[in-house]
Amino acid sequence: PLSDMTKLQFKGGWNEVKSYPWVIKEFIDRQERWMMRRAPALTVASRSLNRRVLEARGSESGVYYVPNGVFAETTSSIYATTSSRSPAEIRREVHLPEGPLILYSGHFEPAEDPMFLCRVSARVAEENRAGLVLVGDGPEQQRVRDFFAQRPAARVHYFPRLPHTQFLQLVHACDIAAF
C-alpha cells in the first residue's frame, strides 16, 4: 500500500538530503541502481559509493576508485611551503583583519542553498566578532553579497576562485572552515 511506501528510506546522495516526494526518491534510487549495474565502467570518489556500486553490480569489474582531492604526499609538500609563513603574515598580505576568521569555499549555487550558510555564519560571526572569508563564485553570489550588505557586523571578505596554493594560504590564515 502507498502508506507503507512513505516509510521507505532511500539511502545515499540527494535522496537523503532533499525532501523529494517518495515517488521521486524511488525513481532516483531505481535509476541509480539500474545504471550502476549496466554501465561498462564507473568511477567512484568515495569508499561508501564504491561499496554501493560493488553491491549493485556484484562484481569489481569496471569499477575504478578515484578519490576526491589530492594525495597526502602532494598536499604535505604544498602545505609545508604555505605554512612556512604565519597566519598573521598571510592576513596582512591579503588584507584580512585580526581575530577569528571563518572560511567558506564553494560555488554559490541555488542547489547548494547558500542562504542557509549565510544565516548561520552571519549569526556566528556577529556573536563572536569573527570575520567571514568567502571564496568562490556562482549564480547566487550577488544574493549572498546583498544578504551580507544588510549585516555589516559580520565583516565579510570576498575572494574569487583561487589557484590551489593561494587557496591553501587562506586556509592557513583562517581559524575555522565551513563545509
PDB file of C-alpha atoms in Angstrom:
ATOM      1  CA  PRO A   1       0.000   0.000   0.000  1.00  0.00           C
ATOM      2  CA  LEU A   2       1.009   3.615  -0.535  1.00  0.00           C
ATOM      3  CA  SER A   3       1.162   4.348   3.184  1.00  0.00           C
ATOM      4  CA  ASP A   4       3.963   1.756   3.506  1.00  0.00           C
ATOM      5  CA  MET A   5       5.909   3.408   0.679  1.00  0.00           C
ATOM      6  CA  THR A   6       6.244   6.677   2.597  1.00  0.00           C
ATOM      7  CA  LYS A   7       8.146   4.792   5.315  1.00  0.00           C
ATOM      8  CA  LEU A   8      10.907   3.671   2.935  1.00  0.00           C
ATOM      9  CA  GLN A   9      14.379   5.023   3.463  1.00  0.00           C
ATOM     10  CA  PHE A  10      16.204   5.938   0.269  1.00  0.00           C
ATOM     11  CA  LYS A  11      19.885   5.870   1.134  1.00  0.00           C
ATOM     12  CA  GLY A  12      22.595   7.916  -0.470  1.00  0.00           C
ATOM     13  CA  GLY A  13      23.109  11.164  -2.356  1.00  0.00           C
ATOM     14  CA  TRP A  14      20.403  13.764  -2.714  1.00  0.00           C
ATOM     15  CA  ASN A  15      17.725  11.291  -1.595  1.00  0.00           C
ATOM     16  CA  GLU A  16      18.979  11.691   1.973  1.00  0.00           C
ATOM     17  CA  VAL A  17      19.302  15.461   1.754  1.00  0.00           C
ATOM     18  CA  LYS A  18      16.323  16.712  -0.212  1.00  0.00           C
ATOM     19  CA  SER A  19      12.681  16.386   0.743  1.00  0.00           C
ATOM     20  CA  TYR A  20      11.556  14.951  -2.579  1.00  0.00           C
ATOM     21  CA  PRO A  21       8.214  13.098  -2.656  1.00  0.00           C
ATOM     22  CA  TRP A  22       8.689   9.351  -2.083  1.00  0.00           C
ATOM     23  CA  VAL A  23       7.865   8.540  -5.706  1.00  0.00           C
ATOM     24  CA  ILE A  24      10.744  10.735  -6.929  1.00  0.00           C
ATOM     25  CA  LYS A  25      13.106   9.185  -4.376  1.00  0.00           C
ATOM     26  CA  GLU A  26      12.068   5.712  -5.508  1.00  0.00           C
ATOM     27  CA  PHE A  27      12.639   6.666  -9.156  1.00  0.00           C
ATOM     28  CA  ILE A  28      16.097   8.102  -8.416  1.00  0.00           C
ATOM     29  CA  ASP A  29      17.062   5.052  -6.373  1.00  0.00           C
ATOM     30  CA  ARG A  30      15.936   2.582  -9.058  1.00  0.00           C
ATOM     31  CA  GLN A  31      17.551   4.596 -11.846  1.00  0.00           C
ATOM     32  CA  GLU A  32      20.878   4.748  -9.990  1.00  0.00           C
ATOM     33  CA  ARG A  33      20.900   1.014  -9.286  1.00  0.00           C
ATOM     34  CA  TRP A  34      19.926   0.234 -12.895  1.00  0.00           C
ATOM     35  CA  MET A  35      22.726   2.434 -14.289  1.00  0.00           C
ATOM     36  CA  MET A  36      25.302   1.065 -11.836  1.00  0.00           C
ATOM     37  CA  ARG A  37      24.576  -2.479 -12.999  1.00  0.00           C
ATOM     38  CA  ARG A  38      24.623  -1.712 -16.724  1.00  0.00           C
ATOM     39  CA  ALA A  39      27.378   0.863 -17.232  1.00  0.00           C
ATOM     40  CA  PRO A  40      30.510  -0.707 -18.762  1.00  0.00           C
ATOM     41  CA  ALA A  41      32.728   1.294 -16.376  1.00  0.00           C
ATOM     42  CA  LEU A  42      32.228   3.527 -13.351  1.00  0.00           C
ATOM     43  CA  THR A  43      34.496   5.840 -11.407  1.00  0.00           C
ATOM     44  CA  VAL A  44      33.649   6.431  -7.763  1.00  0.00           C
ATOM     45  CA  ALA A  45      35.067   9.105  -5.468  1.00  0.00           C
ATOM     46  CA  SER A  46      34.278   7.673  -2.040  1.00  0.00           C
ATOM     47  CA  ARG A  47      34.603   4.339  -0.299  1.00  0.00           C
ATOM     48  CA  SER A  48      30.887   4.313   0.570  1.00  0.00           C
ATOM     49  CA  LEU A  49      29.908   4.831  -3.082  1.00  0.00           C
ATOM     50  CA  ASN A  50      32.419   2.150  -4.043  1.00  0.00           C
ATOM     51  CA  ARG A  51      30.695  -0.314  -1.663  1.00  0.00           C
ATOM     52  CA  ARG A  52      27.271   0.639  -3.019  1.00  0.00           C
ATOM     53  CA  VAL A  53      28.377   0.135  -6.634  1.00  0.00           C
ATOM     54  CA  LEU A  54      30.031  -3.218  -5.873  1.00  0.00           C
ATOM     55  CA  GLU A  55      26.862  -4.358  -4.096  1.00  0.00           C
ATOM     56  CA  ALA A  56      24.669  -3.317  -7.048  1.00  0.00           C
ATOM     57  CA  ARG A  57      26.982  -4.841  -9.691  1.00  0.00           C
ATOM     58  CA  GLY A  58      28.016  -7.933  -7.788  1.00  0.00           C
ATOM     59  CA  SER A  59      31.500  -7.543  -9.264  1.00  0.00           C
ATOM     60  CA  GLU A  60      34.566  -5.291  -9.134  1.00  0.00           C
ATOM     61  CA  SER A  61      34.930  -5.427 -12.903  1.00  0.00           C
ATOM     62  CA  GLY A  62      34.853  -1.954 -14.454  1.00  0.00           C
ATOM     63  CA  VAL A  63      34.736  -0.103 -11.103  1.00  0.00           C
ATOM     64  CA  TYR A  64      37.522   2.411 -10.526  1.00  0.00           C
ATOM     65  CA  TYR A  65      38.091   4.255  -7.262  1.00  0.00           C
ATOM     66  CA  VAL A  66      39.422   7.776  -7.865  1.00  0.00           C
ATOM     67  CA  PRO A  67      39.412   9.684  -4.570  1.00  0.00           C
ATOM     68  CA  ASN A  68      38.346  13.312  -4.359  1.00  0.00           C
ATOM     69  CA  GLY A  69      41.246  15.628  -3.664  1.00  0.00           C
ATOM     70  CA  VAL A  70      44.958  15.077  -3.868  1.00  0.00           C
ATOM     71  CA  PHE A  71      47.291  12.537  -2.347  1.00  0.00           C
ATOM     72  CA  ALA A  72      48.912  13.146   1.039  1.00  0.00           C
ATOM     73  CA  GLU A  73      52.435  13.490  -0.400  1.00  0.00           C
ATOM     74  CA  THR A  74      51.328  16.296  -2.732  1.00  0.00           C
ATOM     75  CA  THR A  75      49.296  18.054  -0.055  1.00  0.00           C
ATOM     76  CA  SER A  76      52.039  17.877   2.563  1.00  0.00           C
ATOM     77  CA  SER A  77      54.657  19.405   0.254  1.00  0.00           C
ATOM     78  CA  ILE A  78      52.325  22.233  -0.795  1.00  0.00           C
ATOM     79  CA  TYR A  79      51.206  22.789   2.788  1.00  0.00           C
ATOM     80  CA  ALA A  80      54.805  22.810   4.036  1.00  0.00           C
ATOM     81  CA  THR A  81      55.533  25.684   1.630  1.00  0.00           C
ATOM     82  CA  THR A  82      52.357  27.516   2.641  1.00  0.00           C
ATOM     83  CA  SER A  83      52.765  27.037   6.375  1.00  0.00           C
ATOM     84  CA  SER A  84      56.286  28.438   6.381  1.00  0.00           C
ATOM     85  CA  ARG A  85      54.526  31.800   6.698  1.00  0.00           C
ATOM     86  CA  SER A  86      52.494  32.706   9.728  1.00  0.00           C
ATOM     87  CA  PRO A  87      48.725  33.216   9.508  1.00  0.00           C
ATOM     88  CA  ALA A  88      49.285  36.840  10.565  1.00  0.00           C
ATOM     89  CA  GLU A  89      51.641  37.423   7.606  1.00  0.00           C
ATOM     90  CA  ILE A  90      49.144  35.963   5.170  1.00  0.00           C
ATOM     91  CA  ARG A  91      46.293  38.008   6.678  1.00  0.00           C
ATOM     92  CA  ARG A  92      48.274  41.233   6.273  1.00  0.00           C
ATOM     93  CA  GLU A  93      49.177  40.356   2.683  1.00  0.00           C
ATOM     94  CA  VAL A  94      45.553  39.727   1.629  1.00  0.00           C
ATOM     95  CA  HIS A  95      44.093  42.479   3.867  1.00  0.00           C
ATOM     96  CA  LEU A  96      42.234  40.287   6.359  1.00  0.00           C
ATOM     97  CA  PRO A  97      41.578  41.534   9.892  1.00  0.00           C
ATOM     98  CA  GLU A  98      42.873  40.136  13.161  1.00  0.00           C
ATOM     99  CA  GLY A  99      40.537  37.984  15.212  1.00  0.00           C
ATOM    100  CA  PRO A 100      38.688  34.788  14.418  1.00  0.00           C
ATOM    101  CA  LEU A 101      38.085  34.053  10.731  1.00  0.00           C
ATOM    102  CA  ILE A 102      35.591  31.591   9.265  1.00  0.00           C
ATOM    103  CA  LEU A 103      36.357  30.311   5.759  1.00  0.00           C
ATOM    104  CA  TYR A 104      33.838  29.015   3.241  1.00  0.00           C
ATOM    105  CA  SER A 105      34.843  27.973  -0.243  1.00  0.00           C
ATOM    106  CA  GLY A 106      32.455  26.808  -2.897  1.00  0.00           C
ATOM    107  CA  HIS A 107      30.255  27.551  -5.829  1.00  0.00           C
ATOM    108  CA  PHE A 108      27.310  29.728  -4.831  1.00  0.00           C
ATOM    109  CA  GLU A 109      24.625  27.645  -6.483  1.00  0.00           C
ATOM    110  CA  PRO A 110      20.831  27.512  -5.896  1.00  0.00           C
ATOM    111  CA  ALA A 111      21.001  23.742  -5.282  1.00  0.00           C
ATOM    112  CA  GLU A 112      23.582  24.280  -2.525  1.00  0.00           C
ATOM    113  CA  ASP A 113      21.282  26.693  -0.656  1.00  0.00           C
ATOM    114  CA  PRO A 114      23.908  29.333   0.155  1.00  0.00           C
ATOM    115  CA  MET A 115      21.365  31.273   2.210  1.00  0.00           C
ATOM    116  CA  PHE A 116      21.493  28.578   4.901  1.00  0.00           C
ATOM    117  CA  LEU A 117      25.231  29.189   5.185  1.00  0.00           C
ATOM    118  CA  CYS A 118      24.614  32.950   5.200  1.00  0.00           C
ATOM    119  CA  ARG A 119      22.070  32.871   8.018  1.00  0.00           C
ATOM    120  CA  VAL A 120      24.148  30.591  10.214  1.00  0.00           C
ATOM    121  CA  SER A 121      27.533  32.165   9.581  1.00  0.00           C
ATOM    122  CA  ALA A 122      26.204  35.726   9.973  1.00  0.00           C
ATOM    123  CA  ARG A 123      24.864  34.900  13.413  1.00  0.00           C
ATOM    124  CA  VAL A 124      28.063  33.131  14.482  1.00  0.00           C
ATOM    125  CA  ALA A 125      30.231  35.953  13.111  1.00  0.00           C
ATOM    126  CA  GLU A 126      28.197  38.693  14.797  1.00  0.00           C
ATOM    127  CA  GLU A 127      28.016  36.926  18.164  1.00  0.00           C
ATOM    128  CA  ASN A 128      31.745  36.096  18.174  1.00  0.00           C
ATOM    129  CA  ARG A 129      33.132  39.174  16.413  1.00  0.00           C
ATOM    130  CA  ALA A 130      34.501  36.920  13.701  1.00  0.00           C
ATOM    131  CA  GLY A 131      35.174  37.729  10.096  1.00  0.00           C
ATOM    132  CA  LEU A 132      33.896  35.646   7.196  1.00  0.00           C
ATOM    133  CA  VAL A 133      36.083  34.741   4.236  1.00  0.00           C
ATOM    134  CA  LEU A 134      34.027  33.603   1.243  1.00  0.00           C
ATOM    135  CA  VAL A 135      35.903  32.105  -1.686  1.00  0.00           C
ATOM    136  CA  GLY A 136      34.185  31.228  -4.939  1.00  0.00           C
ATOM    137  CA  ASP A 137      31.674  32.341  -7.497  1.00  0.00           C
ATOM    138  CA  GLY A 138      28.359  31.313  -8.944  1.00  0.00           C
ATOM    139  CA  PRO A 139      24.883  32.500  -9.831  1.00  0.00           C
ATOM    140  CA  GLU A 140      23.855  33.102  -6.198  1.00  0.00           C
ATOM    141  CA  GLN A 141      26.880  35.215  -5.317  1.00  0.00           C
ATOM    142  CA  GLN A 142      25.050  38.533  -5.706  1.00  0.00           C
ATOM    143  CA  ARG A 143      22.283  37.286  -3.437  1.00  0.00           C
ATOM    144  CA  VAL A 144      24.929  36.378  -0.838  1.00  0.00           C
ATOM    145  CA  ARG A 145      26.501  39.837  -1.162  1.00  0.00           C
ATOM    146  CA  ASP A 146      23.093  41.503  -0.790  1.00  0.00           C
ATOM    147  CA  PHE A 147      22.391  39.449   2.338  1.00  0.00           C
ATOM    148  CA  PHE A 148      25.662  40.445   3.999  1.00  0.00           C
ATOM    149  CA  ALA A 149      25.328  44.090   2.914  1.00  0.00           C
ATOM    150  CA  GLN A 150      22.461  44.244   5.436  1.00  0.00           C
ATOM    151  CA  ARG A 151      24.743  42.810   8.174  1.00  0.00           C
ATOM    152  CA  PRO A 152      27.948  44.872   8.354  1.00  0.00           C
ATOM    153  CA  ALA A 153      28.831  43.412  11.768  1.00  0.00           C
ATOM    154  CA  ALA A 154      29.561  40.102  10.025  1.00  0.00           C
ATOM    155  CA  ARG A 155      32.689  41.603   8.349  1.00  0.00           C
ATOM    156  CA  VAL A 156      32.718  39.600   5.113  1.00  0.00           C
ATOM    157  CA  HIS A 157      35.723  39.363   2.797  1.00  0.00           C
ATOM    158  CA  TYR A 158      35.189  38.025  -0.729  1.00  0.00           C
ATOM    159  CA  PHE A 159      37.692  36.238  -2.921  1.00  0.00           C
ATOM    160  CA  PRO A 160      37.149  34.762  -6.388  1.00  0.00           C
ATOM    161  CA  ARG A 161      38.126  31.191  -7.174  1.00  0.00           C
ATOM    162  CA  LEU A 162      41.834  30.961  -6.428  1.00  0.00           C
ATOM    163  CA  PRO A 163      44.784  28.884  -7.575  1.00  0.00           C
ATOM    164  CA  HIS A 164      45.392  25.975  -5.197  1.00  0.00           C
ATOM    165  CA  THR A 165      48.457  27.438  -3.444  1.00  0.00           C
ATOM    166  CA  GLN A 166      46.718  30.772  -2.803  1.00  0.00           C
ATOM    167  CA  PHE A 167      43.655  28.933  -1.520  1.00  0.00           C
ATOM    168  CA  LEU A 168      45.833  26.911   0.874  1.00  0.00           C
ATOM    169  CA  GLN A 169      47.291  30.163   2.180  1.00  0.00           C
ATOM    170  CA  LEU A 170      43.780  31.357   3.042  1.00  0.00           C
ATOM    171  CA  VAL A 171      43.032  28.045   4.740  1.00  0.00           C
ATOM    172  CA  HIS A 172      46.219  28.501   6.800  1.00  0.00           C
ATOM    173  CA  ALA A 173      45.224  32.065   7.696  1.00  0.00           C
ATOM    174  CA  CYS A 174      41.690  31.206   8.851  1.00  0.00           C
ATOM    175  CA  ASP A 175      40.585  29.574  12.093  1.00  0.00           C
ATOM    176  CA  ILE A 176      37.523  27.616  11.007  1.00  0.00           C
ATOM    177  CA  ALA A 177      36.465  26.116   7.684  1.00  0.00           C
ATOM    178  CA  ALA A 178      32.768  25.573   6.962  1.00  0.00           C
ATOM    179  CA  PHE A 179      31.702  22.896   4.505  1.00  0.00           C
TER     180      PHE A 179
END
